[in-house]
Tab-separated table of C-alpha atoms in Angstrom:
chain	number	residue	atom	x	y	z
A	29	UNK	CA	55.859	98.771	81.364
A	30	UNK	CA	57.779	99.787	84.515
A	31	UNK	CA	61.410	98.017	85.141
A	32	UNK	CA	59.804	96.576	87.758
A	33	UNK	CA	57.840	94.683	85.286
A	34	UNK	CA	60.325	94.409	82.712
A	35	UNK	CA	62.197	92.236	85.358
A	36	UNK	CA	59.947	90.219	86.626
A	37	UNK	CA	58.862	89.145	82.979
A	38	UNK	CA	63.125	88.009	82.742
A	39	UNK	CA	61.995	85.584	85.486
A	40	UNK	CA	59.649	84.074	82.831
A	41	UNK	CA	60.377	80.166	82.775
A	42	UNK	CA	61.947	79.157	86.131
A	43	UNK	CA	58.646	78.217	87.661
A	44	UNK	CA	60.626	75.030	88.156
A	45	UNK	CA	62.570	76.312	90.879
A	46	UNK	CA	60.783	75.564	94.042
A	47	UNK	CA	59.444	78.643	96.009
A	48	UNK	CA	60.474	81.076	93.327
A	49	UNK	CA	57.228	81.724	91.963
A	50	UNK	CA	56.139	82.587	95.390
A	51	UNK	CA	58.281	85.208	95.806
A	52	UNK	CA	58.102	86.751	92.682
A	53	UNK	CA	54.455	86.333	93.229
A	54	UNK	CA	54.986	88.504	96.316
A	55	UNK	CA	56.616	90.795	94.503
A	56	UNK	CA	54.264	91.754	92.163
A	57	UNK	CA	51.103	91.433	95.101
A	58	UNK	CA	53.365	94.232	97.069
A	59	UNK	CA	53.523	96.598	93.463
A	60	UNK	CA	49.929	95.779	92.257
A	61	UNK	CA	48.553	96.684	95.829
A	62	UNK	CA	50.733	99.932	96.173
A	63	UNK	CA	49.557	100.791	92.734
A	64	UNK	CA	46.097	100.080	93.352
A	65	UNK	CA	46.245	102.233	96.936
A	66	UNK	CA	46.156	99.254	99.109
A	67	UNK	CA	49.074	100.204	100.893
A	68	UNK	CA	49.158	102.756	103.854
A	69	UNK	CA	51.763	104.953	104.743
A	70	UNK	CA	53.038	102.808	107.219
A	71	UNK	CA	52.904	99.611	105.022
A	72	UNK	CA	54.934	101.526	102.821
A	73	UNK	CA	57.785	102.668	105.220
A	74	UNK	CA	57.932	99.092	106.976
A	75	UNK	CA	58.524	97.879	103.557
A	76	UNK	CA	60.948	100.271	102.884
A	77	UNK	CA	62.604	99.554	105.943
A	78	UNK	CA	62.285	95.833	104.839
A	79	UNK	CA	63.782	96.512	101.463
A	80	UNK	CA	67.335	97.716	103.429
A	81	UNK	CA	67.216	97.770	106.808
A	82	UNK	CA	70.702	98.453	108.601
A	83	UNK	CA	69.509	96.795	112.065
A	84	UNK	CA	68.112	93.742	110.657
A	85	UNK	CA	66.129	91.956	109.087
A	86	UNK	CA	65.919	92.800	105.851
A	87	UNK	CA	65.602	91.452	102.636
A	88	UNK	CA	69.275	91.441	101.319
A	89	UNK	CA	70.063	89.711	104.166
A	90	UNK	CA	68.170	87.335	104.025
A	91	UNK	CA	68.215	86.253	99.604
A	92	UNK	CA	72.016	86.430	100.608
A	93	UNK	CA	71.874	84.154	103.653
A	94	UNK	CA	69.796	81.811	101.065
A	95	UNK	CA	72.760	82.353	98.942
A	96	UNK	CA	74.817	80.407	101.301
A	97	UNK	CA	72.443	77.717	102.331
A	98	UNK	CA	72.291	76.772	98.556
A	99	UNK	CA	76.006	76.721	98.390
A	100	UNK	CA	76.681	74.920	101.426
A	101	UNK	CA	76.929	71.164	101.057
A	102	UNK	CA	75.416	70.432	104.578
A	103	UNK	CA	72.240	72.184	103.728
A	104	UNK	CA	72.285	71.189	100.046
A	105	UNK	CA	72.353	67.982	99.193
A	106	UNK	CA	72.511	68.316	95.675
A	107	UNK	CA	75.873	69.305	95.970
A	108	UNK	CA	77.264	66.243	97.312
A	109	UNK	CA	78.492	64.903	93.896
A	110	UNK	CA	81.193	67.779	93.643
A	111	UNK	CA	84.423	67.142	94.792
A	112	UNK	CA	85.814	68.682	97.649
A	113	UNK	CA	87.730	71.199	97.011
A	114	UNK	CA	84.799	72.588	94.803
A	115	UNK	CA	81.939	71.960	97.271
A	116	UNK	CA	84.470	74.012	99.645
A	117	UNK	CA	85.270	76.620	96.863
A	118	UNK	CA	81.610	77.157	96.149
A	119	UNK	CA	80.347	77.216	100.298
A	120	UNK	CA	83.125	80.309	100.321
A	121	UNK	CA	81.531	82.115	97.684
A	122	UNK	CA	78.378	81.781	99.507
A	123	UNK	CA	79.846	82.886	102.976
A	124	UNK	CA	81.608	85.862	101.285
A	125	UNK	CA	78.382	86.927	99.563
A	126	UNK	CA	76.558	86.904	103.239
A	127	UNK	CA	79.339	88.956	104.134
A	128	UNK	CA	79.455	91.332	100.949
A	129	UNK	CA	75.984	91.969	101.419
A	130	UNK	CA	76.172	93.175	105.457
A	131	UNK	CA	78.968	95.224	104.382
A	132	UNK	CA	77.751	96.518	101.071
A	133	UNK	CA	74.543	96.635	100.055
A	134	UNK	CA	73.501	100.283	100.464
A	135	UNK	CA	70.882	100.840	102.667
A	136	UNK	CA	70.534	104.261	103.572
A	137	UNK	CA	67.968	105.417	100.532
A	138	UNK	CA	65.202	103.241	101.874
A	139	UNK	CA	65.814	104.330	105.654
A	140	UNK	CA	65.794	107.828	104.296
A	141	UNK	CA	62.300	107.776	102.168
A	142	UNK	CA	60.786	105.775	105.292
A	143	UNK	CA	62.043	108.831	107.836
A	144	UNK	CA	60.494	110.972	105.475
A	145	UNK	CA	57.443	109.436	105.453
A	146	UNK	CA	57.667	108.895	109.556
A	147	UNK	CA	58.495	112.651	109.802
A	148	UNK	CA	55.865	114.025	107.275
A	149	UNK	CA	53.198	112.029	109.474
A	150	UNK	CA	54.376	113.352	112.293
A	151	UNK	CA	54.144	116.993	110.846
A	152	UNK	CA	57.971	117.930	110.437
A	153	UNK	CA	60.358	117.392	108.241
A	154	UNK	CA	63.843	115.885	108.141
A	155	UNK	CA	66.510	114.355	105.854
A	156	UNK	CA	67.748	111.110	107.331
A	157	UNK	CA	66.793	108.500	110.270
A	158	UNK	CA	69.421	108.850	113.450
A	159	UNK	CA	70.517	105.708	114.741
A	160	UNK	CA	67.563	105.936	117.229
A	161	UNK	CA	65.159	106.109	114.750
A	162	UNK	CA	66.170	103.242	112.631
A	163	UNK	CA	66.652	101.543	116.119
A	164	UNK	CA	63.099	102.047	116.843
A	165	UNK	CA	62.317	101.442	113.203
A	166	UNK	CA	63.985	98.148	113.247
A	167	UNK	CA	61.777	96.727	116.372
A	168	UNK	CA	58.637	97.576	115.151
A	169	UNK	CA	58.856	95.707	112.133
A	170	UNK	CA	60.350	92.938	113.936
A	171	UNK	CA	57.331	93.081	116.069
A	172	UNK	CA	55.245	93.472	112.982
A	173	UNK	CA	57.337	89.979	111.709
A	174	UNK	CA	56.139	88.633	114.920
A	175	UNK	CA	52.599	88.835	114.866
A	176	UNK	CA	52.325	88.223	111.149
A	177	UNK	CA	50.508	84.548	109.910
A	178	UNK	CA	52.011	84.442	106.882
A	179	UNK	CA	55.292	84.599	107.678
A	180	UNK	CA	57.146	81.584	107.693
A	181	UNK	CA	58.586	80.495	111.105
């Protein structure tokens, strides 16, 4: 079993969690249909761009910016019973995760398999995306986001 697997399995149980089982489920659909040879090249390099994209949006961003929803008290209710200083403690830790993540979450090993791809279908090669290409990268899978149904709005 891959450590793909072996972590989704950890997720095991916490089915109660609204929404989680839906994105683990999408998890797993993405794997099982790259396994299976569902995927095309460029499904596989928008994903990768999804996956860490350095001009937005990408998936980091966006578990992170759910990071702060949870722990801010105007967006979660279930938070009211804390006192203040804690509900403002814990809406910090949220704010500074949102802002960990832009700054830190490393990015560039996606870009660069995507390039690669880009390049190799292009019939050259090359080592990493230039701000141009991750530019151009960037809009067409927010164009991509755009048309798609099953993305929610």
């Amino acid at each position: 079993m891959s450590d793909l697997h072996n972590t989704l399995d950890g997720f095991d149980g916490l089915d109660w969690i609204p929404g989680l089982t839906k994105i683990l489920d999408g998890i797993q659909d993405m794997a099982d249909a790259a396994q299976n040879g569902q995927f095309t090249l460029d499904a596989t390099q928008t994903t990768l761009s999804l996956l860490a994209n350095p001009h937005d949006p990408d998936l980091p961003q966006l578990l992170a910016l759910l990071a702060a929803h949870l722990t801010n008290a105007d967006t979660n209710p279930a938070l009211a019973p804390l006192d203040p200083e804690t509900r403002k403690t814990v809406q910090l830790a949220g704010e500074t995760h949102v802002h960990d993540t832009a700054e830190y979450t490393p990015r560039a090993h996606p870009n660069h398999a995507a390039g690669l791809i880009d390049e190799a279908t292009r019939g050259g090669a090359m080592t990493l995306l230039d701000d141009d290409q991750r530019k151009e990268l960037s809009s067409k899978v927010r164009k991509v986001n755009k048309q798609s149904e099953s993305r929610p709005r």
